[in-house]
CSV table of C-alpha atoms and ligand atoms in Angstrom, one decimal:
chain,number,residue,atom,x,y,z
H,30,MET,CA,20.7,-0.8,15.4
H,31,ALA,CA,17.9,1.1,13.6
H,32,VAL,CA,14.5,-0.1,13.0
H,33,SER,CA,12.3,2.1,10.8
H,34,ALA,CA,9.0,1.9,9.1
H,35,VAL,CA,7.4,3.7,6.1
H,36,VAL,CA,3.6,3.8,6.0
H,37,GLY,CA,1.1,5.6,3.9
H,38,LEU,CA,-1.2,7.9,5.7
H,39,GLN,CA,-3.9,8.3,3.0
H,40,TRP,CA,-5.7,6.0,0.7
H,41,GLY,CA,-2.5,4.4,-0.8
H,42,ASP,CA,-0.4,5.5,-3.7
H,43,GLU,CA,1.5,8.1,-1.6
H,44,ALA,CA,4.8,7.2,-3.4
H,45,LYS,CA,6.0,5.1,-0.4
H,46,GLY,CA,8.3,3.2,-2.8
H,47,LYS,CA,10.4,6.2,-3.4
H,48,ILE,CA,11.0,6.9,0.3
H,49,VAL,CA,11.7,3.2,0.9
H,50,ASP,CA,14.2,3.1,-2.0
H,51,LEU,CA,15.8,6.3,-0.7
H,52,LEU,CA,16.4,4.8,2.7
H,53,THR,CA,17.2,1.2,1.8
H,54,ASP,CA,21.0,1.8,1.6
H,55,GLN,CA,20.9,2.4,5.4
H,56,PHE,CA,19.2,-1.0,6.0
H,57,GLU,CA,20.3,-4.6,5.7
H,58,ILE,CA,16.7,-5.9,5.7
H,59,VAL,CA,13.5,-4.6,4.1
H,60,VAL,CA,10.3,-6.3,5.1
H,61,ARG,CA,6.9,-6.3,3.4
H,62,TYR,CA,4.3,-7.3,6.1
H,63,LEU,CA,0.8,-6.9,4.5
H,64,GLY,CA,-1.2,-6.9,1.3
H,65,GLY,CA,0.0,-8.6,-1.8
H,66,ASN,CA,0.3,-7.8,-5.4
H,67,ASN,CA,-2.5,-5.2,-5.1
H,68,ALA,CA,0.3,-2.7,-4.2
H,69,GLY,CA,2.0,-0.7,-6.9
H,70,HIS,CA,5.3,0.8,-5.9
H,71,THR,CA,7.3,2.7,-8.6
H,72,VAL,CA,11.0,3.3,-8.1
H,73,MET,CA,13.1,5.4,-10.5
H,74,PHE,CA,16.8,5.7,-10.6
H,75,ASP,CA,19.5,6.0,-13.3
H,76,GLY,CA,16.9,6.6,-15.9
H,77,SER,CA,15.1,3.4,-15.3
H,78,THR,CA,11.6,2.8,-13.9
H,79,TYR,CA,10.9,-0.3,-11.8
H,80,LYS,CA,7.3,-1.2,-11.0
H,81,LEU,CA,7.0,-3.5,-8.0
H,82,SER,CA,3.8,-5.0,-6.6
H,83,LEU,CA,4.7,-7.8,-4.3
H,84,LEU,CA,8.5,-7.5,-4.0
H,85,PRO,CA,9.9,-5.2,-1.3
H,86,ALA,CA,11.7,-2.2,-2.9
H,87,GLY,CA,14.9,-3.6,-1.2
H,88,ILE,CA,15.1,-6.1,-4.0
H,89,LEU,CA,16.6,-3.4,-6.2
H,90,ARG,CA,19.6,-2.9,-3.9
H,91,PRO,CA,22.4,-5.4,-3.8
H,92,GLY,CA,23.3,-6.5,-0.3
H,93,VAL,CA,19.8,-6.0,1.1
H,94,THR,CA,17.8,-9.0,2.2
H,95,SER,CA,14.1,-8.5,1.3
H,96,VAL,CA,11.5,-10.3,3.3
H,97,ILE,CA,7.9,-11.2,2.5
H,98,ALA,CA,6.6,-11.8,5.9
H,99,ASN,CA,3.7,-13.8,7.3
H,100,GLY,CA,1.1,-11.0,6.9
H,101,VAL,CA,1.4,-10.9,3.1
H,102,VAL,CA,-0.9,-12.9,0.9
H,103,LEU,CA,1.3,-14.5,-1.7
H,104,ASN,CA,0.5,-15.1,-5.3
H,105,PRO,CA,3.5,-17.2,-6.3
H,106,LYS,CA,2.9,-16.8,-10.0
H,107,ALA,CA,3.0,-13.0,-9.6
H,108,LEU,CA,6.1,-13.3,-7.5
H,109,LEU,CA,8.0,-15.3,-10.2
H,110,SER,CA,6.8,-13.0,-13.0
H,111,GLU,CA,7.9,-9.9,-11.1
H,112,LEU,CA,11.3,-11.4,-10.3
H,113,LYS,CA,11.7,-12.2,-14.0
H,114,SER,CA,10.7,-8.7,-15.1
H,115,ILE,CA,13.3,-7.0,-12.9
H,116,LYS,CA,15.9,-9.5,-14.1
H,117,ASP,CA,14.9,-8.6,-17.7
H,118,GLN,CA,15.5,-5.0,-16.8
H,119,GLY,CA,19.1,-5.9,-15.9
H,120,VAL,CA,18.8,-6.0,-12.1
H,121,GLU,CA,20.1,-9.0,-10.3
H,122,PRO,CA,17.6,-9.4,-7.4
H,123,GLY,CA,19.1,-9.3,-3.9
H,124,ASN,CA,18.4,-12.0,-1.4
H,125,LEU,CA,14.7,-12.7,-0.9
H,126,LEU,CA,13.0,-14.6,1.9
H,127,VAL,CA,9.3,-15.7,1.9
H,128,SER,CA,7.4,-16.6,5.0
H,129,ASP,CA,6.1,-20.2,5.3
H,130,ARG,CA,3.3,-18.7,7.3
H,131,ALA,CA,2.1,-16.4,4.5
H,132,HIS,CA,-1.3,-17.4,3.0
H,133,VAL,CA,-1.4,-18.4,-0.7
H,134,ILE,CA,-3.6,-16.8,-3.3
H,135,PHE,CA,-5.2,-19.4,-5.7
H,136,PRO,CA,-7.2,-18.9,-8.9
H,137,TYR,CA,-10.5,-19.4,-7.1
H,138,HIS,CA,-9.7,-16.3,-5.0
H,139,MET,CA,-9.7,-14.2,-8.1
H,140,ALA,CA,-12.8,-16.0,-9.5
H,141,GLU,CA,-14.8,-15.4,-6.3
H,142,GLU,CA,-13.7,-11.8,-6.1
H,143,ALA,CA,-14.7,-11.1,-9.7
H,144,ILE,CA,-18.2,-12.4,-9.1
H,145,LEU,CA,-18.6,-10.7,-5.7
H,146,GLU,CA,-17.6,-7.3,-7.1
H,147,LYS,CA,-19.8,-7.7,-10.2
H,148,ASN,CA,-22.8,-8.7,-8.0
H,149,ARG,CA,-22.4,-5.5,-5.9
H,150,GLY,CA,-22.9,-3.3,-9.0
H,151,GLU,CA,-22.9,0.3,-8.0
H,152,LYS,CA,-21.7,-0.6,-4.5
H,153,ALA,CA,-18.6,-2.5,-5.7
H,154,ILE,CA,-15.5,-1.8,-3.5
H,155,GLY,CA,-13.5,-1.3,-6.7
H,156,THR,CA,-10.8,-3.8,-5.7
H,157,THR,CA,-7.7,-4.6,-7.7
H,158,MET,CA,-9.1,-8.1,-8.6
H,159,ARG,CA,-5.9,-9.8,-7.3
H,160,GLY,CA,-7.7,-12.1,-4.9
H,161,ILE,CA,-6.5,-10.2,-1.9
H,162,GLY,CA,-9.8,-9.9,0.1
H,163,THR,CA,-10.9,-13.4,-0.7
H,164,CYS,CA,-7.6,-14.9,0.4
H,165,TYR,CA,-7.6,-12.9,3.7
H,166,ARG,CA,-11.2,-14.0,4.1
H,167,ASP,CA,-10.1,-17.6,4.0
H,168,LYS,CA,-7.2,-16.8,6.4
H,169,ILE,CA,-9.5,-15.4,9.0
H,170,GLY,CA,-12.1,-18.1,8.4
H,171,ARG,CA,-9.3,-20.7,8.9
H,172,THR,CA,-11.1,-23.8,7.5
H,173,HIS,CA,-10.3,-23.1,3.8
H,174,ALA,CA,-6.9,-21.5,4.1
H,175,ILE,CA,-3.7,-22.7,2.6
H,176,ARG,CA,-0.3,-21.3,3.7
H,177,VAL,CA,3.0,-21.4,1.9
H,178,GLY,CA,4.3,-24.0,4.3
H,179,ASP,CA,1.5,-26.4,3.2
H,180,LEU,CA,2.8,-26.4,-0.3
H,181,TYR,CA,5.8,-28.5,0.8
H,182,ARG,CA,3.7,-31.3,2.4
H,183,PRO,CA,2.5,-32.9,-0.8
H,184,ASP,CA,-0.1,-35.4,0.6
H,185,HIS,CA,-1.5,-32.9,3.0
H,186,PHE,CA,-1.6,-30.2,0.3
H,187,ARG,CA,-3.3,-32.4,-2.2
H,188,GLU,CA,-6.0,-33.5,0.3
H,189,ARG,CA,-6.5,-29.9,1.5
H,190,LEU,CA,-6.8,-28.5,-2.0
H,191,GLN,CA,-9.3,-31.2,-2.9
H,192,GLU,CA,-11.6,-30.2,0.0
H,193,VAL,CA,-11.2,-26.5,-0.6
H,194,VAL,CA,-11.8,-26.7,-4.3
H,195,GLU,CA,-14.9,-28.8,-3.8
H,196,TYR,CA,-16.3,-26.1,-1.5
H,197,LYS,CA,-15.2,-23.2,-3.7
H,198,ASN,CA,-16.9,-24.7,-6.8
H,199,VAL,CA,-20.2,-24.9,-4.8
H,200,ILE,CA,-19.8,-21.2,-3.9
H,201,LEU,CA,-18.8,-20.1,-7.4
H,202,LYS,CA,-21.8,-21.8,-8.9
H,203,ALA,CA,-24.2,-20.5,-6.2
H,204,LEU,CA,-22.9,-16.9,-6.7
H,205,ASP,CA,-23.1,-17.2,-10.5
H,206,PRO,CA,-24.6,-20.3,-12.2
H,207,SER,CA,-22.6,-19.4,-15.4
H,208,ALA,CA,-19.3,-19.3,-13.5
H,209,GLU,CA,-16.5,-21.7,-14.6
H,210,THR,CA,-15.5,-24.1,-11.9
H,211,VAL,CA,-11.8,-24.8,-10.9
H,212,CYS,CA,-9.9,-28.1,-11.1
H,213,ALA,CA,-8.0,-29.3,-8.0
H,214,ASP,CA,-5.6,-31.5,-10.0
H,215,ALA,CA,-4.6,-28.7,-12.3
H,216,ILE,CA,-4.1,-26.2,-9.5
H,217,TYR,CA,-2.1,-28.8,-7.6
H,218,ASP,CA,0.3,-29.4,-10.5
H,219,GLU,CA,0.6,-25.7,-11.2
H,220,TYR,CA,1.3,-24.7,-7.5
H,221,CYS,CA,3.7,-27.6,-6.9
H,222,GLY,CA,5.7,-26.1,-9.8
H,223,TYR,CA,5.7,-22.7,-8.2
H,224,ALA,CA,6.6,-24.2,-4.8
H,225,GLU,CA,9.6,-25.9,-6.4
H,226,GLN,CA,10.8,-22.6,-8.0
H,227,ILE,CA,10.5,-20.6,-4.8
H,228,SER,CA,11.7,-23.3,-2.4
H,229,GLY,CA,15.0,-21.7,-1.8
H,230,MET,CA,13.4,-18.6,-0.5
H,231,VAL,CA,10.8,-20.1,1.8
H,232,THR,CA,11.6,-20.0,5.5
H,233,ASP,CA,10.4,-19.1,9.0
H,234,THR,CA,10.9,-15.3,8.5
H,235,THR,CA,9.8,-14.6,12.0
H,236,ALA,CA,12.7,-16.6,13.4
H,237,PHE,CA,15.0,-14.9,10.8
H,238,LEU,CA,13.8,-11.4,11.9
H,239,HIS,CA,14.2,-12.2,15.6
H,240,ARG,CA,17.8,-13.4,15.0
H,241,ALA,CA,18.5,-10.2,13.0
H,242,LEU,CA,17.2,-8.1,15.8
H,243,LYS,CA,19.5,-9.9,18.2
H,244,ASP,CA,22.4,-9.3,15.8
H,245,ASN,CA,21.6,-5.6,15.8
H,246,LYS,CA,20.8,-5.6,12.1
H,247,ASN,CA,19.1,-2.4,10.6
H,248,MET,CA,15.6,-3.2,9.5
H,249,LEU,CA,13.0,-1.3,7.4
H,250,PHE,CA,9.3,-2.1,7.3
H,251,GLU,CA,7.8,-1.2,3.9
H,252,GLY,CA,4.1,-0.4,4.2
H,253,ALA,CA,1.7,-1.0,1.3
H,254,GLN,CA,-1.7,0.6,0.8
H,255,GLY,CA,-2.4,3.4,3.3
H,256,SER,CA,-3.8,4.0,6.8
H,257,LEU,CA,-7.3,4.9,5.5
H,258,LEU,CA,-7.5,1.6,3.7
H,259,ASP,CA,-6.9,-0.3,7.0
H,260,ILE,CA,-9.5,-3.0,7.6
H,261,ASP,CA,-10.0,-1.9,11.2
H,262,HIS,CA,-9.3,1.8,11.1
H,263,GLY,CA,-10.0,2.8,7.5
H,264,THR,CA,-13.1,4.0,5.7
H,265,PHE,CA,-14.8,0.6,6.0
H,266,PRO,CA,-16.0,-1.1,3.9
H,267,TYR,CA,-14.1,0.7,1.2
H,268,VAL,CA,-10.8,-0.6,2.5
H,269,THR,CA,-8.4,-3.4,1.8
H,270,SER,CA,-8.6,-6.6,3.8
H,271,SER,CA,-5.5,-6.2,6.1
H,272,ASN,CA,-4.1,-3.7,8.6
H,273,SER,CA,-2.5,-1.3,6.2
H,274,SER,CA,-1.8,1.3,8.8
H,275,GLY,CA,1.2,1.1,11.1
H,276,CYS,CA,-0.9,-1.2,13.2
H,277,GLY,CA,-0.2,-4.1,10.8
H,278,ILE,CA,3.6,-4.3,11.4
H,279,GLN,CA,3.6,-6.4,14.5
H,280,ALA,CA,0.9,-8.9,13.4
H,281,GLY,CA,2.3,-9.0,9.9
H,282,SER,CA,5.9,-9.7,10.7
H,283,GLY,CA,6.1,-11.1,14.2
H,284,VAL,CA,8.4,-8.1,15.2
H,285,PRO,CA,7.0,-6.2,18.2
H,286,SER,CA,6.3,-2.6,17.2
H,287,ARG,CA,8.1,-1.3,20.3
H,288,VAL,CA,11.4,-2.0,18.6
H,289,ILE,CA,10.7,0.5,15.9
H,290,ASP,CA,12.5,3.7,16.5
H,291,ARG,CA,11.3,5.8,13.5
H,292,MET,CA,7.9,5.6,11.9
H,293,ILE,CA,7.8,7.7,8.7
H,294,GLY,CA,4.3,8.6,7.4
H,295,VAL,CA,4.1,9.2,3.7
H,296,VAL,CA,1.6,11.7,2.3
H,297,LYS,CA,0.9,13.2,-1.0
H,298,SER,CA,0.6,17.0,-1.2
H,299,TYR,CA,-3.0,16.4,-2.3
H,300,THR,CA,-5.4,13.5,-2.1
H,301,THR,CA,-6.0,10.5,-4.4
H,302,ARG,CA,-8.2,7.5,-4.2
H,303,VAL,CA,-8.8,4.5,-6.5
H,304,GLY,CA,-11.9,2.4,-6.3
H,305,GLY,CA,-15.1,3.2,-4.5
H,306,GLY,CA,-15.9,5.0,-1.2
H,307,PRO,CA,-16.2,8.6,0.0
H,308,CYS,CA,-13.4,11.1,-0.6
H,309,PRO,CA,-14.6,14.4,0.8
H,310,THR,CA,-12.0,16.6,-1.0
H,311,GLU,CA,-12.4,15.0,-4.4
H,312,LEU,CA,-12.5,17.6,-7.2
H,313,HIS,CA,-14.9,17.0,-10.1
H,314,CYS,CA,-13.6,20.0,-12.0
H,315,GLU,CA,-10.7,21.1,-14.1
H,316,ILE,CA,-8.4,21.3,-11.1
H,317,GLY,CA,-9.0,17.6,-10.4
H,318,ASN,CA,-8.2,16.8,-14.0
H,319,HIS,CA,-5.1,19.1,-13.8
H,320,ILE,CA,-3.8,17.3,-10.8
H,321,ARG,CA,-4.4,13.9,-12.4
H,322,THR,CA,-2.5,14.9,-15.5
H,323,GLU,CA,0.4,16.6,-13.7
H,324,GLY,CA,0.7,13.8,-11.2
H,325,ASN,CA,0.2,11.1,-13.8
H,326,GLU,CA,-2.5,9.7,-11.4
H,327,PHE,CA,-3.3,6.4,-13.0
H,328,GLY,CA,-3.0,3.2,-11.1
H,329,THR,CA,0.2,1.2,-11.3
H,330,VAL,CA,-1.6,-2.1,-10.8
H,331,THR,CA,-4.8,-1.6,-12.7
H,332,GLY,CA,-4.3,1.5,-14.8
H,333,ARG,CA,-7.5,3.1,-13.5
H,334,PRO,CA,-7.6,6.9,-13.3
H,335,ARG,CA,-7.3,8.0,-9.7
H,336,ARG,CA,-9.8,10.3,-8.1
H,337,CYS,CA,-8.0,13.5,-7.2
H,338,GLY,CA,-8.6,16.3,-4.8
H,339,TRP,CA,-7.2,18.8,-2.3
H,340,PHE,CA,-5.1,17.7,0.7
H,341,ASP,CA,-7.3,16.4,3.4
H,342,ALA,CA,-5.8,17.1,6.8
H,343,VAL,CA,-8.7,15.6,8.7
H,344,ALA,CA,-8.2,12.2,7.1
H,345,THR,CA,-4.4,12.4,7.0
H,346,SER,CA,-3.9,13.4,10.6
H,347,TYR,CA,-6.2,10.6,11.6
H,348,GLY,CA,-4.0,8.3,9.6
H,349,ALA,CA,-0.9,9.7,11.4
H,350,ARG,CA,-2.4,9.1,14.8
H,351,VAL,CA,-3.5,5.6,14.1
H,352,SER,CA,-0.2,4.7,12.6
H,353,GLY,CA,1.8,6.5,15.3
H,354,VAL,CA,4.2,8.2,12.9
H,355,ASP,CA,7.0,10.4,14.2
H,356,CYS,CA,7.4,12.5,11.1
H,357,ILE,CA,6.0,12.8,7.6
H,358,ALA,CA,7.3,12.8,4.0
H,359,VAL,CA,5.4,15.1,1.7
H,360,MET,CA,5.4,13.7,-1.8
H,361,LEU,CA,4.7,15.1,-5.3
H,362,LEU,CA,4.7,18.7,-4.2
H,363,ASP,CA,5.8,19.7,-7.7
H,364,VAL,CA,2.4,18.6,-9.0
H,365,LEU,CA,0.8,21.7,-7.5
H,366,SER,CA,3.3,24.1,-9.0
H,367,LYS,CA,1.0,25.6,-11.7
H,368,LEU,CA,-2.0,26.4,-9.5
H,369,ASP,CA,-2.8,30.0,-8.5
H,370,GLU,CA,-4.1,29.1,-5.1
H,371,LEU,CA,-4.3,25.9,-3.1
H,372,LYS,CA,-6.8,24.6,-0.6
H,373,ILE,CA,-6.2,22.4,2.4
H,374,CYS,CA,-9.1,20.7,4.2
H,375,GLU,CA,-8.7,21.5,7.9
H,376,ALA,CA,-12.1,20.3,9.2
H,377,TYR,CA,-15.3,18.7,8.1
H,378,GLU,CA,-18.8,20.0,8.5
H,379,ILE,CA,-21.3,17.2,9.0
H,380,ASP,CA,-25.0,18.3,9.4
H,381,GLY,CA,-23.9,21.8,10.4
H,382,GLU,CA,-21.4,20.5,13.0
H,383,ARG,CA,-17.7,21.2,12.6
H,384,THR,CA,-15.3,18.3,13.4
H,385,THR,CA,-11.7,17.4,13.0
H,386,ASP,CA,-12.3,13.7,13.7
H,387,LEU,CA,-12.7,11.2,10.9
H,388,PRO,CA,-16.2,9.8,11.2
H,389,SER,CA,-16.3,6.1,12.0
H,390,GLN,CA,-19.4,5.4,9.8
H,391,ILE,CA,-19.2,5.7,6.0
H,392,GLN,CA,-22.6,7.3,5.8
H,393,ASP,CA,-21.4,10.2,7.9
H,394,LEU,CA,-18.2,10.6,5.9
H,395,GLU,CA,-20.3,10.7,2.7
H,396,ARG,CA,-22.1,13.8,4.1
H,397,ALA,CA,-18.9,15.5,5.2
H,398,LYS,CA,-18.3,18.9,3.6
H,399,PRO,CA,-14.7,20.0,3.6
H,400,VAL,CA,-13.8,23.2,5.4
H,401,TYR,CA,-10.9,24.7,3.5
H,402,ARG,CA,-8.0,26.9,4.3
H,403,THR,CA,-6.8,28.7,1.2
H,404,VAL,CA,-3.2,29.4,0.7
H,405,PRO,CA,-1.3,31.0,-2.3
H,406,GLY,CA,0.3,28.9,-4.9
H,407,TRP,CA,4.0,29.4,-5.8
H,408,LYS,CA,3.7,29.2,-9.6
H,409,LYS,CA,7.3,28.3,-10.1
H,410,ASP,CA,9.2,25.2,-11.1
H,411,ILE,CA,10.5,23.6,-7.9
H,412,THR,CA,11.8,20.3,-9.4
H,413,GLY,CA,15.4,21.6,-9.1
H,414,VAL,CA,15.1,22.6,-5.4
H,415,ARG,CA,17.4,20.5,-3.1
H,416,ARG,CA,17.4,22.5,0.2
H,417,MET,CA,14.4,23.7,2.2
H,418,GLU,CA,15.5,27.3,2.2
H,419,ASP,CA,15.5,27.3,-1.7
H,420,PHE,CA,11.7,26.7,-1.9
H,421,PRO,CA,9.6,29.8,-2.8
H,422,LYS,CA,8.0,31.1,0.4
H,423,GLU,CA,4.5,30.0,-0.6
H,424,ALA,CA,5.8,26.4,-1.0
H,425,ARG,CA,7.3,26.6,2.5
H,426,GLN,CA,4.1,27.9,3.8
H,427,TYR,CA,2.2,25.0,2.2
H,428,ILE,CA,4.6,22.5,3.8
H,429,ASP,CA,4.3,24.2,7.2
H,430,THR,CA,0.5,24.2,7.0
H,431,VAL,CA,0.5,20.4,6.2
H,432,SER,CA,2.9,19.9,9.1
H,433,GLU,CA,0.8,22.0,11.5
H,434,LEU,CA,-2.5,20.3,10.6
H,435,VAL,CA,-1.0,16.8,10.7
H,436,GLU,CA,0.8,17.7,13.9
H,437,ARG,CA,4.1,16.1,12.7
H,438,PRO,CA,7.4,17.5,11.5
H,439,VAL,CA,8.1,17.2,7.8
H,440,GLU,CA,11.4,15.4,7.2
H,441,PHE,CA,11.3,14.8,3.5
H,442,VAL,CA,9.8,16.7,0.6
H,443,SER,CA,9.7,15.1,-2.9
H,444,ILE,CA,9.7,17.3,-5.9
H,445,GLY,CA,10.1,14.8,-8.7
H,446,PRO,CA,10.2,11.1,-9.3
H,447,ASP,CA,14.0,10.6,-9.3
H,448,ARG,CA,15.9,9.5,-6.2
H,449,ASP,CA,17.8,12.8,-6.0
H,450,GLN,CA,14.7,15.0,-6.4
H,451,THR,CA,14.2,14.9,-2.7
H,452,VAL,CA,14.7,17.6,0.0
H,453,ILE,CA,15.8,15.9,3.3
H,454,LEU,CA,15.5,17.9,6.5
E,13,LIG,P1,-0.2,1.0,-2.8
E,13,LIG,O1,0.7,0.0,-2.0
E,13,LIG,C1,-4.2,2.5,-3.7
E,13,LIG,C2,-7.6,-0.1,-3.0
E,13,LIG,C3,-8.3,-0.6,-4.2
E,13,LIG,C4,-9.7,-0.7,-3.6
E,13,LIG,C5,-9.5,-1.2,-2.2
E,13,LIG,C6,-9.6,-2.7,-2.0
E,13,LIG,O2,0.1,1.2,-4.2
E,13,LIG,O3,-0.4,2.2,-2.1
E,13,LIG,P2,-8.1,-4.8,-2.7
E,13,LIG,O4,-7.7,-5.2,-4.1
E,13,LIG,O5,-6.9,-4.4,-1.9
E,13,LIG,O6,-9.0,-5.7,-2.0
E,13,LIG,O7,-8.9,-3.4,-3.0
E,13,LIG,O8,-8.1,-0.8,-1.9
E,13,LIG,N1,-6.1,-0.4,-3.0
E,13,LIG,C7,-5.2,0.5,-3.2
E,13,LIG,N2,-5.3,1.8,-3.5
E,13,LIG,N3,-2.9,2.0,-3.6
E,13,LIG,C8,-2.8,0.7,-3.2
E,13,LIG,O9,-1.6,0.1,-2.9
E,13,LIG,C9,-4.0,-0.1,-3.0
E,13,LIG,N4,-4.2,-1.4,-2.7
E,13,LIG,C10,-5.5,-1.6,-2.7
E,13,LIG,O10,-8.3,0.3,-5.2
E,13,LIG,O11,-10.3,0.5,-3.5
E,14,LIG,MG1,-1.2,1.7,-5.8
């Protein structure tokens, strides 16, 4: 039996979807355990591009069972529309299971988030507006939460929704007197409709996963977001509202992390960040624009241009330690191919002090000045490389430097979006 996990070590968008897709044929079960339709995972094969937000990438492989586990916040409307869109692209989705413990995203979550973000003005977190944080907030607060399992107990669901909606309307009006209120009856009818459509998928996924472990099934945990967006360990408060580092697997699936025998950390060969919050290596110059264009660094979910900069080994190695990864996958190396020289941030200088620790307070991270190591570029097209030894020596040096600073062996290098544009060590 093999149990593996793929997690992002930066601020998300590390191209985790490609690594998950590459590995899924070795696994019978692929599990999403956190986040919701804020994730944007692009998978390309046979000339087609699939954009997934909520569905595990396993959905594209026949014979794989995809699991949306308890730690995910589920927007059932988004789930159904994503399933429809892959069907429209000619893919017959594999088996899909949805946890009855997962919390449900309702229209008032989006409404509340829109007002909260607007009211923060300059200090907005820059969320994806998918109701993720507001749904997790209700989960942790307990008193106004509704789980997938509740949708199948009509009397209980109706009564609960009535209470919650009454409360939410008070909050919405208090936050913004011009806010539109929401209607419990309309939401009830809408969500009963979704519940009926997904009823065949809803189950106790924890019990399913435990049985699968007992039966020695191979299992892959598909991370969303990245370690630096982790609610506990990331660059708080500019984070997402769940444990998006490797720490989230156990809580988000009910599978003890001790059974995982391979944790793969996915990193981009540079840094990107969407939304607010400090990003010490961000480049506000031509090189930043060049990386954005070459890497097509625009959000899959929101279309926002991503902030781009040099590889930050301080932040990434912290992500690797927190997530406990065994090895790393270096993605999008080809994006750097046209640059004369490259920089890698190996330390921060904060108020004249050098450190390789990621500051715990955002105000300190805002003052961090990157200390760079400069390495030569390779200035060659590397998209056709398929073996490590065929890389130009400067590219190998770059990969080795990343590995040295993150203190993990590199086991995959991606040099293009397609499945086969991958060097596996
Ligand atoms: P994938 O899975 C990059 C960011 C948002 C925002 C912050 C909080 O594609 O790597 P949220 O809507 O989650 O409350 O927003 O987190 N964010 C991501 N950034 N990739 C993601 O997912 C992200 N999911 C959330 O931009 O800064
Ligand atoms: Mg994304």
